[in-house]
Short mmCIF file of C-alpha atoms and ligand atoms in Angstrom, two decimals:
data_model
loop_
_atom_site.label_atom_id
_atom_site.label_comp_id
_atom_site.label_asym_id
_atom_site.label_seq_id
_atom_site.Cartn_x
_atom_site.Cartn_y
_atom_site.Cartn_z
CA MET Y 1 0.00 0.00 0.00
CA SER Y 2 1.26 3.46 -0.70
CA LYS Y 3 0.32 6.88 0.60
CA PHE Y 4 -1.54 9.16 -1.79
CA VAL Y 5 -2.39 12.72 -0.93
CA ILE Y 6 -5.69 13.51 -2.62
CA GLN Y 7 -5.17 16.32 -5.05
CA ALA Y 8 -7.51 19.29 -5.40
CA GLU Y 9 -8.39 18.07 -8.94
CA ASP Y 10 -9.59 14.73 -7.53
CA LEU Y 11 -11.88 16.42 -5.04
CA ALA Y 12 -13.10 18.78 -7.78
CA ALA Y 13 -13.98 15.72 -9.91
CA GLN Y 14 -15.91 14.26 -6.97
CA LYS Y 15 -17.79 17.56 -6.62
CA LYS Y 16 -18.88 17.23 -10.27
CA PHE Y 17 -20.34 13.77 -9.56
CA ALA Y 18 -22.06 15.19 -6.48
CA GLU Y 19 -23.56 18.06 -8.51
CA ALA Y 20 -24.88 15.66 -11.16
CA LEU Y 21 -26.48 13.50 -8.47
CA TYR Y 22 -27.85 16.58 -6.70
CA GLN Y 23 -29.75 17.54 -9.85
CA ASN Y 24 -30.98 14.02 -10.27
CA TYR Y 25 -32.20 13.40 -6.72
CA HIS Y 26 -33.53 16.94 -6.36
CA ASN Y 27 -35.67 16.57 -9.52
CA GLU Y 28 -36.87 13.11 -8.54
CA ALA Y 29 -37.71 14.37 -5.03
CA GLN Y 30 -39.79 17.17 -6.53
CA SER Y 31 -41.73 14.83 -8.75
CA ARG Y 32 -42.40 12.29 -5.97
CA GLY Y 33 -43.17 15.07 -3.47
CA TYR Y 34 -40.70 14.29 -0.68
CA GLU Y 35 -36.94 14.31 -0.15
CA PHE Y 36 -34.53 11.40 -0.43
CA THR Y 37 -33.42 10.31 3.02
CA PHE Y 38 -30.40 8.50 4.41
CA SER Y 39 -29.51 6.69 7.59
CA ILE Y 40 -25.95 5.86 8.67
CA ARG Y 41 -25.30 3.17 11.27
CA THR Y 42 -21.90 3.56 12.83
CA TYR Y 43 -20.05 0.84 14.69
CA GLY Y 44 -16.81 1.19 16.65
CA CYS Y 45 -14.57 4.07 17.56
CA GLN Y 46 -14.71 7.85 17.35
CA LEU Y 47 -12.67 7.78 14.14
CA ASN Y 48 -15.55 5.87 12.58
CA GLU Y 49 -17.97 8.46 13.98
CA SER Y 50 -15.86 11.14 12.37
CA ASP Y 51 -15.96 9.26 9.04
CA SER Y 52 -19.74 9.04 9.35
CA GLU Y 53 -19.91 12.82 9.83
CA LYS Y 54 -18.12 13.14 6.48
CA LEU Y 55 -20.42 10.62 4.77
CA SER Y 56 -23.39 12.55 6.09
CA GLY Y 57 -21.92 15.88 4.91
CA ILE Y 58 -21.26 14.48 1.42
CA LEU Y 59 -24.76 12.99 1.15
CA LYS Y 60 -26.30 16.34 2.07
CA THR Y 61 -24.44 17.97 -0.84
CA MET Y 62 -26.31 15.51 -3.05
CA SER Y 63 -29.68 16.71 -1.68
CA PHE Y 64 -30.23 13.78 0.70
CA VAL Y 65 -31.63 14.62 4.12
CA GLN Y 66 -31.20 12.72 7.37
CA GLY Y 67 -34.07 10.22 7.68
CA ASN Y 68 -35.22 7.73 10.26
CA THR Y 69 -33.70 4.27 10.51
CA ASP Y 70 -36.86 2.34 9.53
CA ASP Y 71 -37.51 3.42 5.95
CA PRO Y 72 -34.71 5.52 4.45
CA ASP Y 73 -33.90 5.62 0.72
CA LEU Y 74 -30.25 4.90 1.47
CA VAL Y 75 -28.75 3.08 4.43
CA ILE Y 76 -24.99 2.91 5.04
CA PHE Y 77 -23.33 0.60 7.56
CA ASN Y 78 -19.99 2.03 8.67
CA THR Y 79 -18.35 -1.08 10.08
CA CYS Y 80 -15.69 -1.92 12.69
CA SER Y 81 -13.51 -5.01 12.73
CA VAL Y 82 -11.64 -4.58 16.01
CA ARG Y 83 -13.59 -7.36 17.73
CA GLU Y 84 -15.67 -10.25 16.47
CA ASN Y 85 -18.90 -9.10 18.11
CA ALA Y 86 -18.96 -5.88 16.03
CA GLN Y 87 -18.70 -8.04 12.91
CA ASP Y 88 -21.48 -10.32 14.08
CA ARG Y 89 -23.72 -7.32 14.70
CA LEU Y 90 -23.25 -6.15 11.12
CA PHE Y 91 -24.29 -9.49 9.65
CA GLY Y 92 -27.27 -9.65 12.03
CA ASN Y 93 -28.40 -6.20 10.94
CA LEU Y 94 -27.86 -6.96 7.25
CA GLY Y 95 -30.28 -9.86 7.70
CA LEU Y 96 -32.89 -7.37 8.92
CA VAL Y 97 -32.21 -5.02 6.02
CA LYS Y 98 -33.08 -7.82 3.63
CA ALA Y 99 -36.70 -7.50 4.78
CA MET Y 100 -36.55 -3.70 4.32
CA LYS Y 101 -35.27 -4.18 0.78
CA ARG Y 102 -38.10 -6.61 0.03
CA LYS Y 103 -40.58 -3.94 1.10
CA ASN Y 104 -38.74 -1.20 -0.81
CA PRO Y 105 -36.71 -2.64 -3.71
CA LYS Y 106 -35.36 0.85 -4.48
CA LEU Y 107 -33.62 1.04 -1.08
CA ILE Y 108 -29.87 1.56 -1.61
CA VAL Y 109 -27.77 -0.48 0.83
CA GLY Y 110 -24.12 0.47 1.34
CA VAL Y 111 -21.45 -1.07 3.56
CA CYS Y 112 -18.14 0.67 4.27
CA GLY Y 113 -15.50 0.92 6.99
CA CYS Y 114 -12.77 -1.35 8.29
CA MET Y 115 -14.52 -4.69 7.71
CA MET Y 116 -14.55 -4.02 3.99
CA LYS Y 117 -10.74 -4.07 3.94
CA GLN Y 118 -10.90 -7.79 4.71
CA GLU Y 119 -11.61 -9.71 1.53
CA GLU Y 120 -13.42 -12.54 3.32
CA ASN Y 121 -16.09 -10.08 4.48
CA VAL Y 122 -16.62 -8.71 0.97
CA GLU Y 123 -16.82 -12.32 -0.31
CA LYS Y 124 -19.37 -13.21 2.37
CA ILE Y 125 -21.53 -10.23 1.40
CA THR Y 126 -21.22 -11.06 -2.31
CA LYS Y 127 -22.36 -14.61 -1.62
CA SER Y 128 -24.87 -14.29 1.18
CA TYR Y 129 -26.13 -10.68 1.05
CA PRO Y 130 -26.26 -9.89 -2.70
CA PHE Y 131 -28.81 -7.12 -2.09
CA VAL Y 132 -25.95 -4.89 -0.86
CA ASP Y 133 -25.51 -2.31 -3.64
CA LEU Y 134 -22.40 -0.47 -2.57
CA ILE Y 135 -19.18 -1.49 -0.84
CA PHE Y 136 -16.22 0.80 -0.18
CA GLY Y 137 -13.35 1.09 2.31
CA PRO Y 138 -12.43 3.55 5.06
CA GLN Y 139 -10.03 5.30 2.68
CA ASP Y 140 -12.73 5.83 0.06
CA ILE Y 141 -15.08 8.20 1.89
CA HIS Y 142 -14.23 11.14 -0.37
CA ARG Y 143 -15.12 8.95 -3.41
CA LEU Y 144 -18.73 8.43 -2.31
CA PRO Y 145 -20.16 10.76 -5.02
CA GLU Y 146 -18.40 8.83 -7.81
CA LEU Y 147 -19.43 5.44 -6.40
CA LEU Y 148 -23.07 6.48 -6.00
CA TYR Y 149 -23.02 8.00 -9.48
CA ARG Y 150 -21.80 4.71 -10.96
CA LEU Y 151 -24.48 2.81 -9.05
CA HIS Y 152 -27.19 5.23 -10.12
CA PHE Y 153 -26.34 5.30 -13.82
CA THR Y 154 -25.34 1.66 -14.39
CA SER Y 155 -27.72 0.03 -11.90
CA LYS Y 156 -24.96 -2.51 -11.28
CA ARG Y 157 -23.58 -3.19 -7.82
CA VAL Y 158 -20.46 -1.14 -7.07
CA TYR Y 159 -17.96 -2.99 -4.88
CA ASP Y 160 -14.85 -0.83 -4.94
CA VAL Y 161 -12.42 -0.91 -2.00
CA SER Y 162 -9.23 0.92 -2.89
CA LYS Y 163 -5.84 -0.38 -1.86
CA ASN Y 164 -4.23 3.03 -1.39
CA ASP Y 165 -3.72 4.86 1.90
CA TYR Y 166 -5.37 8.11 0.91
CA LEU Y 167 -4.93 11.34 2.83
CA ALA Y 168 -7.62 13.82 1.90
CA ASP Y 169 -7.66 17.46 2.97
CA ASP Y 170 -10.48 17.39 5.50
CA LEU Y 171 -10.97 21.11 5.03
CA ASP Y 172 -12.26 20.41 1.54
CA LEU Y 173 -14.74 17.77 2.65
CA PRO Y 174 -18.20 18.73 3.91
CA ILE Y 175 -18.55 17.56 7.53
CA ASP Y 176 -21.97 17.26 9.11
CA ARG Y 177 -21.01 17.46 12.79
CA SER Y 178 -23.34 15.44 14.97
CA ARG Y 179 -22.80 17.53 18.11
CA ARG Y 180 -23.43 21.24 18.38
CA PHE Y 181 -20.65 21.79 20.90
CA ARG Y 182 -18.08 19.05 20.33
CA ALA Y 183 -16.04 18.67 17.14
CA LEU Y 184 -14.18 15.48 16.28
CA VAL Y 185 -10.90 16.37 14.55
CA PRO Y 186 -8.75 13.51 13.26
CA ILE Y 187 -5.12 14.65 13.22
CA MET Y 188 -3.78 11.49 11.62
CA TYR Y 189 -5.00 8.31 10.01
CA GLY Y 190 -3.73 4.72 10.17
CA CYS Y 191 -1.35 2.96 12.54
CA ASN Y 192 2.21 1.58 12.28
CA ASN Y 193 2.32 -0.32 15.53
CA PHE Y 194 1.13 -3.80 14.61
CA CYS Y 195 0.15 -4.87 18.11
CA THR Y 196 -0.13 -8.61 17.51
CA TYR Y 197 -3.83 -8.85 18.44
CA CYS Y 198 -4.99 -5.86 16.41
CA ILE Y 199 -6.51 -5.62 12.94
CA VAL Y 200 -6.35 -1.81 12.64
CA PRO Y 201 -2.97 -1.52 10.82
CA TYR Y 202 -4.34 -3.87 8.14
CA THR Y 203 -7.62 -2.02 7.69
CA ARG Y 204 -6.60 1.60 8.21
CA GLY Y 205 -3.16 1.44 6.58
CA ARG Y 206 0.05 3.26 7.51
CA GLU Y 207 0.23 6.42 9.62
CA ARG Y 208 -0.57 9.62 7.70
CA SER Y 209 -0.41 12.87 9.66
CA ARG Y 210 -2.52 15.75 8.43
CA PRO Y 211 -0.52 18.92 7.76
CA PHE Y 212 -0.09 21.05 10.91
CA GLU Y 213 -1.36 24.28 9.29
CA GLN Y 214 -4.45 22.51 7.97
CA ILE Y 215 -5.41 21.27 11.45
CA ILE Y 216 -4.81 24.68 13.05
CA LYS Y 217 -6.94 26.29 10.35
CA GLU Y 218 -9.74 23.82 11.05
CA LEU Y 219 -9.52 24.52 14.80
CA ASN Y 220 -9.66 28.29 14.21
CA ASN Y 221 -12.74 27.79 12.03
CA LEU Y 222 -14.38 25.63 14.71
CA ALA Y 223 -13.66 28.23 17.40
CA ALA Y 224 -15.21 30.92 15.20
CA GLU Y 225 -18.27 28.70 14.68
CA GLY Y 226 -18.71 28.43 18.46
CA TYR Y 227 -17.58 24.87 19.16
CA LYS Y 228 -16.65 24.54 22.83
CA GLU Y 229 -14.85 21.22 22.85
CA ILE Y 230 -12.35 19.74 20.41
CA LEU Y 231 -11.48 16.08 20.36
CA LEU Y 232 -8.14 15.46 18.61
CA LEU Y 233 -8.24 11.92 17.24
CA GLY Y 234 -5.77 9.31 16.04
CA GLN Y 235 -4.93 5.66 16.74
CA ASN Y 236 -1.74 6.91 18.38
CA VAL Y 237 -1.83 10.71 18.56
CA ASN Y 238 1.61 10.81 20.16
CA SER Y 239 3.26 9.68 16.96
CA TYR Y 240 1.74 12.63 15.10
CA GLY Y 241 4.26 14.09 12.63
CA LYS Y 242 6.68 11.17 12.78
CA ASP Y 243 5.83 10.16 9.21
CA ASN Y 244 7.29 13.41 7.85
CA ALA Y 245 10.79 14.59 8.75
CA GLY Y 246 10.86 18.11 10.18
CA MET Y 247 7.15 18.23 10.92
CA PRO Y 248 5.92 19.60 14.30
CA ASP Y 249 5.18 16.82 16.80
CA PHE Y 250 2.07 16.18 18.90
CA ALA Y 251 3.28 18.36 21.78
CA ASP Y 252 3.71 21.28 19.34
CA LEU Y 253 0.24 20.69 17.94
CA LEU Y 254 -1.38 20.47 21.37
CA GLU Y 255 0.35 23.64 22.54
CA ALA Y 256 -0.71 25.52 19.41
CA ALA Y 257 -4.30 24.27 19.75
CA ALA Y 258 -4.44 25.45 23.39
CA LYS Y 259 -3.58 29.00 22.26
CA ILE Y 260 -6.64 29.28 20.02
CA ASP Y 261 -9.10 31.72 21.54
CA GLY Y 262 -12.63 30.54 22.20
CA ILE Y 263 -12.10 26.80 22.66
CA SER Y 264 -12.91 25.93 26.27
CA ARG Y 265 -11.81 22.32 26.19
CA ILE Y 266 -9.35 20.20 24.22
CA ARG Y 267 -9.19 16.44 24.66
CA PHE Y 268 -7.19 13.87 22.71
CA MET Y 269 -7.11 10.15 22.22
CA THR Y 270 -5.51 7.67 21.98
CA SER Y 271 -2.06 7.90 23.58
CA HIS Y 272 0.28 4.97 23.20
CA PRO Y 273 2.41 4.59 26.37
CA LYS Y 274 5.57 4.08 24.31
CA ASP Y 275 5.19 7.46 22.57
CA LEU Y 276 3.64 9.77 25.18
CA SER Y 277 6.31 12.37 26.00
CA ASP Y 278 6.79 14.11 29.35
CA ARG Y 279 6.37 17.38 27.46
CA VAL Y 280 2.78 16.47 26.56
CA ILE Y 281 2.03 15.96 30.25
CA ASP Y 282 3.64 19.34 31.06
CA ILE Y 283 1.56 21.04 28.37
CA MET Y 284 -1.59 19.42 29.79
CA ALA Y 285 -0.69 20.69 33.26
CA GLU Y 286 0.10 24.22 32.09
CA ASN Y 287 -2.89 24.93 29.86
CA PRO Y 288 -6.24 25.39 31.59
CA ASN Y 289 -8.21 24.59 28.42
CA ILE Y 290 -6.63 21.14 27.93
CA GLU Y 291 -8.79 18.55 29.66
CA LYS Y 292 -7.22 16.81 32.60
CA HIS Y 293 -7.90 13.36 31.30
CA LEU Y 294 -5.45 10.88 29.84
CA HIS Y 295 -6.55 7.76 28.00
CA LEU Y 296 -3.53 5.49 28.27
CA PRO Y 297 -4.24 1.87 27.25
CA MET Y 298 -2.16 -0.57 29.31
CA GLN Y 299 -3.59 -3.77 27.73
CA SER Y 300 -1.79 -6.01 30.26
CA GLY Y 301 0.26 -5.70 33.45
CA SER Y 302 2.58 -8.57 32.54
CA ASP Y 303 5.87 -7.88 30.80
CA ASN Y 304 5.69 -11.28 29.08
CA ILE Y 305 2.29 -10.51 27.62
CA LEU Y 306 3.20 -6.91 26.71
CA LYS Y 307 6.14 -8.33 24.76
CA ALA Y 308 3.99 -10.93 23.03
CA MET Y 309 1.53 -8.12 22.19
CA ASN Y 310 4.40 -6.12 20.61
CA ARG Y 311 3.56 -3.09 22.75
CA HIS Y 312 7.16 -1.84 23.17
CA TYR Y 313 6.89 -0.73 26.80
CA THR Y 314 7.30 -2.50 30.11
CA ARG Y 315 5.13 -2.45 33.17
CA GLU Y 316 7.71 -0.20 34.91
CA GLN Y 317 7.71 2.29 32.04
CA TYR Y 318 3.92 2.39 32.13
CA ILE Y 319 3.94 3.01 35.88
CA ARG Y 320 6.47 5.82 35.49
CA THR Y 321 4.29 7.65 32.93
CA ALA Y 322 1.08 7.20 34.93
CA ARG Y 323 2.80 8.40 38.13
CA LEU Y 324 4.20 11.43 36.38
CA PHE Y 325 0.68 12.34 35.21
CA ARG Y 326 -0.73 11.85 38.72
CA GLU Y 327 2.02 14.02 40.24
CA ARG Y 328 1.78 16.82 37.69
CA ILE Y 329 -2.04 16.79 37.49
CA PRO Y 330 -3.45 15.51 40.80
CA TYR Y 331 -6.99 16.53 39.78
CA GLY Y 332 -6.69 14.55 36.53
CA THR Y 333 -8.11 11.15 35.63
CA ILE Y 334 -6.56 8.21 33.81
CA SER Y 335 -8.60 5.76 31.79
CA THR Y 336 -7.26 2.67 30.10
CA ASP Y 337 -7.95 -0.31 27.83
CA ILE Y 338 -7.31 -3.82 29.16
CA ILE Y 339 -7.45 -7.12 27.27
CA VAL Y 340 -8.13 -10.32 29.18
CA GLY Y 341 -7.20 -13.74 27.81
CA PHE Y 342 -4.49 -12.89 25.31
CA PRO Y 343 -2.93 -16.18 24.04
CA GLY Y 344 -0.54 -17.65 26.59
CA GLU Y 345 -1.84 -15.47 29.48
CA THR Y 346 -1.13 -17.48 32.66
CA GLU Y 347 -2.76 -16.96 36.03
CA ALA Y 348 0.49 -15.22 37.08
CA ASP Y 349 0.30 -12.86 34.06
CA PHE Y 350 -3.30 -12.06 34.92
CA ALA Y 351 -2.32 -11.43 38.56
CA ASP Y 352 0.21 -8.88 37.19
CA THR Y 353 -2.65 -7.13 35.37
CA LEU Y 354 -4.69 -6.95 38.58
CA SER Y 355 -1.71 -5.68 40.55
CA LEU Y 356 -0.99 -2.96 37.97
CA MET Y 357 -4.63 -1.91 38.21
CA ARG Y 358 -4.26 -1.69 42.00
CA GLU Y 359 -1.08 0.31 41.59
CA ILE Y 360 -2.53 2.91 39.21
CA ARG Y 361 -6.15 2.81 40.39
CA PHE Y 362 -7.61 3.77 37.01
CA ASP Y 363 -10.49 6.21 37.21
CA SER Y 364 -12.21 4.28 34.42
CA ALA Y 365 -11.41 1.46 32.03
CA PHE Y 366 -12.58 -0.17 28.82
CA THR Y 367 -12.20 -3.88 29.38
CA PHE Y 368 -12.17 -6.44 26.59
CA GLN Y 369 -12.07 -10.18 26.25
CA TYR Y 370 -9.41 -11.11 23.68
CA SER Y 371 -11.05 -11.63 20.31
CA VAL Y 372 -9.23 -13.64 17.63
CA ARG Y 373 -8.71 -11.48 14.54
CA PRO Y 374 -7.86 -13.62 11.52
CA GLY Y 375 -4.73 -12.38 9.77
CA THR Y 376 -3.07 -11.03 12.93
CA PRO Y 377 -0.01 -12.76 14.45
CA ALA Y 378 -1.87 -13.51 17.72
CA ALA Y 379 -4.51 -15.51 15.83
CA LYS Y 380 -1.83 -18.09 14.99
CA MET Y 381 -0.33 -18.24 18.48
CA GLU Y 382 -0.55 -21.45 20.45
CA ASP Y 383 -2.14 -21.45 23.88
CA GLN Y 384 -5.39 -19.70 23.02
CA ILE Y 385 -7.14 -19.37 26.38
CA PRO Y 386 -10.37 -21.37 26.89
CA GLN Y 387 -13.50 -19.20 27.07
CA ASP Y 388 -14.44 -20.34 30.60
CA VAL Y 389 -11.05 -19.18 31.91
CA VAL Y 390 -11.39 -15.83 30.10
CA THR Y 391 -14.90 -15.31 31.48
CA GLU Y 392 -13.80 -16.08 35.04
CA ARG Y 393 -10.80 -13.71 34.83
CA PHE Y 394 -12.91 -11.02 33.20
CA THR Y 395 -15.41 -11.17 36.08
CA ARG Y 396 -12.65 -10.69 38.64
CA LEU Y 397 -11.18 -7.83 36.65
CA LEU Y 398 -14.53 -6.04 36.36
CA GLU Y 399 -15.15 -6.38 40.06
CA LEU Y 400 -11.81 -4.77 40.88
CA GLN Y 401 -12.21 -1.99 38.32
CA ASN Y 402 -15.79 -1.17 39.35
CA GLY Y 403 -14.54 -0.64 42.91
CA HIS Y 404 -11.78 1.67 41.67
CA CYS Y 405 -14.27 3.64 39.52
CA PHE Y 406 -16.56 4.09 42.51
CA ASP Y 407 -13.71 5.14 44.84
CA SER Y 408 -12.45 7.60 42.26
CA ASN Y 409 -15.89 9.19 41.81
CA SER Y 410 -16.50 9.24 45.57
CA GLY Y 411 -13.36 11.36 45.95
CA VAL Y 412 -14.99 14.36 44.26
CA VAL Y 413 -18.30 14.36 46.19
CA GLY Y 414 -18.73 17.80 47.78
CA ASN Y 415 -16.66 19.57 45.09
CA VAL Y 416 -18.08 22.23 42.79
CA GLU Y 417 -17.12 21.20 39.25
CA GLU Y 418 -17.48 23.05 35.97
CA ILE Y 419 -19.64 20.92 33.67
CA LEU Y 420 -19.86 21.16 29.91
CA ILE Y 421 -23.51 20.28 29.30
CA GLU Y 422 -24.09 17.55 26.71
CA GLY Y 423 -27.89 17.55 26.88
CA ARG Y 424 -30.68 15.74 28.63
CA SER Y 425 -30.02 12.50 30.44
CA GLU Y 426 -31.16 9.65 28.19
CA THR Y 427 -33.25 8.00 30.89
CA ALA Y 428 -34.69 11.05 32.71
CA PRO Y 429 -35.52 14.08 30.54
CA HIS Y 430 -35.67 16.49 33.50
CA ILE Y 431 -32.04 15.69 34.34
CA LEU Y 432 -29.13 17.25 32.45
CA SER Y 433 -25.89 15.47 31.81
CA GLY Y 434 -22.41 16.70 31.04
CA ARG Y 435 -18.76 16.20 31.83
CA THR Y 436 -16.20 17.69 34.19
CA MET Y 437 -12.83 18.95 32.99
CA SER Y 438 -11.46 15.53 33.96
CA ASN Y 439 -14.08 13.76 31.81
CA ARG Y 440 -16.31 12.50 34.62
CA LEU Y 441 -19.96 12.07 33.64
CA VAL Y 442 -22.31 14.12 35.84
CA ASN Y 443 -26.12 13.98 35.92
CA PHE Y 444 -27.64 17.00 37.63
CA THR Y 445 -30.86 18.84 38.24
CA LEU Y 446 -31.79 22.49 37.80
CA PRO Y 447 -33.73 24.47 40.41
CA ASP Y 448 -37.46 25.02 39.81
CA ASP Y 449 -37.23 28.64 38.86
CA ILE Y 450 -34.22 29.81 36.89
CA ASP Y 451 -32.90 32.18 34.19
CA LEU Y 452 -31.32 30.15 31.39
CA PRO Y 453 -28.17 31.38 29.59
CA ASP Y 454 -30.12 31.92 26.35
CA GLY Y 455 -32.08 34.71 28.09
CA THR Y 456 -35.25 32.69 28.66
CA HIS Y 457 -36.76 31.87 32.03
CA LEU Y 458 -37.74 28.46 33.35
CA GLU Y 459 -40.84 28.54 35.55
CA LYS Y 460 -41.46 26.10 38.35
CA GLY Y 461 -42.87 22.84 36.96
CA GLU Y 462 -42.36 23.90 33.34
CA LEU Y 463 -41.23 21.14 31.01
CA PHE Y 464 -38.18 22.28 29.13
CA ASP Y 465 -36.06 21.11 26.26
CA GLY Y 466 -32.77 20.33 28.03
CA ASP Y 467 -30.96 19.96 24.71
CA ARG Y 468 -31.23 23.75 24.42
CA LEU Y 469 -28.46 23.91 27.01
CA GLU Y 470 -26.11 21.66 25.01
CA GLY Y 471 -22.66 23.27 25.01
CA CYS Y 472 -23.28 25.61 27.99
CA LEU Y 473 -20.98 25.55 31.01
CA ALA Y 474 -22.37 25.29 34.54
CA ASN Y 475 -20.98 25.03 38.06
CA VAL Y 476 -22.45 21.96 39.70
CA ARG Y 477 -22.11 20.79 43.32
CA ILE Y 478 -21.37 17.05 43.32
CA THR Y 479 -23.78 15.37 45.71
CA GLY Y 480 -23.36 11.65 45.07
CA ALA Y 481 -21.20 9.03 43.37
CA ARG Y 482 -21.91 5.89 41.37
CA PRO Y 483 -19.26 3.74 39.67
CA PHE Y 484 -19.83 5.25 36.22
CA SER Y 485 -21.37 8.66 36.94
CA LEU Y 486 -21.82 11.41 39.50
CA GLU Y 487 -24.95 13.16 40.73
CA GLY Y 488 -25.06 16.89 41.28
CA ARG Y 489 -27.01 20.07 41.86
CA TRP Y 490 -26.72 23.11 39.62
CA GLU Y 491 -25.25 26.21 41.30
CA SER Y 492 -24.66 28.71 38.46
CA PHE Y 493 -24.00 29.06 34.76
CA THR Y 494 -20.47 30.11 33.86
CA HIS Y 495 -19.49 32.12 30.83
CA ASP Y 496 -16.20 31.57 29.08
N1 LIG V 501 -4.95 2.72 19.03
C1 LIG V 501 -5.46 2.59 20.30
C2 LIG V 501 -4.41 2.01 21.24
O1 LIG V 501 -3.46 1.42 20.82
O2 LIG V 501 -4.58 2.14 22.41
C3 LIG V 501 -6.70 1.77 20.41
C4 LIG V 501 -7.36 1.25 19.21
S1 LIG V 501 -8.43 -0.13 19.41
C5 LIG V 501 -9.68 0.38 18.33
C6 LIG V 501 -9.18 0.08 20.98
C7 LIG V 501 -8.92 -1.05 21.92
O3 LIG V 501 -9.50 -2.24 21.44
C8 LIG V 501 -7.45 -1.41 22.12
O4 LIG V 501 -6.78 -0.56 22.99
C9 LIG V 501 -7.55 -2.82 22.66
O5 LIG V 501 -7.65 -2.81 24.06
C10 LIG V 501 -8.85 -3.33 22.07
N2 LIG V 501 -8.61 -4.37 21.07
C11 LIG V 501 -7.99 -4.25 19.89
N3 LIG V 501 -7.92 -5.45 19.28
C12 LIG V 501 -8.51 -6.35 20.12
C13 LIG V 501 -8.74 -7.75 20.06
N4 LIG V 501 -8.34 -8.47 19.03
N5 LIG V 501 -9.40 -8.33 21.09
C14 LIG V 501 -9.81 -7.60 22.15
N6 LIG V 501 -9.61 -6.28 22.25
C15 LIG V 501 -8.96 -5.66 21.25
FE1 LIG V 502 -4.17 -1.40 17.20
FE2 LIG V 502 -1.90 -1.18 18.57
FE3 LIG V 502 -2.39 0.45 16.49
FE4 LIG V 502 -3.77 0.72 18.74
S1 LIG V 502 -1.57 1.03 18.50
S2 LIG V 502 -4.59 0.72 16.65
S3 LIG V 502 -3.99 -1.36 19.43
S4 LIG V 502 -2.08 -1.75 16.41
#
């Protein structure tokens, strides 16, 4: 695979396809009396969510509007192949779409994302789900207009997954951001690390860092548009710039981002422990608008397993970095990723994982059972761990981590924290939810009678649309702790 920077001419050609389709769909919509709708189902990580925001932006340039999930004119599945269960979910949902297609034979079904970079998945769809009209890869998002054009004017299925590692100028792509206050900003694509369990380097290709000036320009634009929070994304943000000699590194980028006026919060993920520099931690400590949260996947606490995983750090090195963060930013939180049941993991290796968890006391953790990914070195390793052993270890690990999460949250009860409001709580519409500067989730209530920051007044007992407060900042007194969230009481709105 080679790296190709998408040229302006290529994007201009795509715009021509989009314009032709716009005319077409617009005219057809007028004659049938209602718009063409799309629905995108996104699996996996925030990079996939960011890709879906681009797909949505591109579709809107072709006159499509966001529709509901039950009867759209076009449905796209943006897939993830990191673990087997995400793959299974796709095939389950494709089975359901078959019935939708029977009801509406004109329904366009597209599948894209990481799974489409694995030939066996494309073969399975070709054989067992022939009603899928469109297949493309994660590097082909910018080519959606051309692919849809070919489908529309030939009426033949278009299965076209390119082999190149494209790097498109995101500034030239329409992005339909799903949040009003938070912008996802990929700073690099791909991964060079080849952790032995992981499929990502095979599906997302080699590391490609976006040009520094281009990212800064995007951040300035976002600040001017009123976005409050920026999420800098990459599989390993700390290797930003390493693919181009002389380029600024991640610490430079983070420092420059923190200087942009108007952005209240900057977060980044993911950091690889082997590449996170002390300077990044210093910059986090020194800049009030960089969130005090570090996502630092440990994967395992055993040096033997870390070596077999090809992680390139030891337990001691991990501890040193985590301690440095705790010392420099005592208010901060550390989250992690942990895999249980990697091939060859002995009870002693697992005990090392538990002891590292006790040592660091992670504020939160994403915990995974090892999932065999065909094509990765770990899939061929001997000593795959039986499922009953994995399940038993996983239960013990969850129990320990849940206790640490609860202790960590209990430590901030009584504090007044500044919360960036994300909207209404999903389960209780009268409760607002948001996050602290250290990325803790807080659910809180408003008093009965209150002036809202948009100048309106909330009367006692009045039902209100909490999503109106999305993106506002509020001081909230923390009144209670649960393992995965905090409870609080509003005290005041803050203005940045
Ligand atoms: N690039 C990031 C990193 O290295 O930390 C994470 C990318 S991956 C999408 C997110 C997490 O999924 C990994 O940190 C790992 O814990 C988990 N993961 C990846 N491959 C896995 C596998 N085969 N089985 C179980 N978990 C896996
Ligand atoms: Fe996968 Fe490792 Fe790359 Fe993360 S750093 S995406 S776990 S190969």
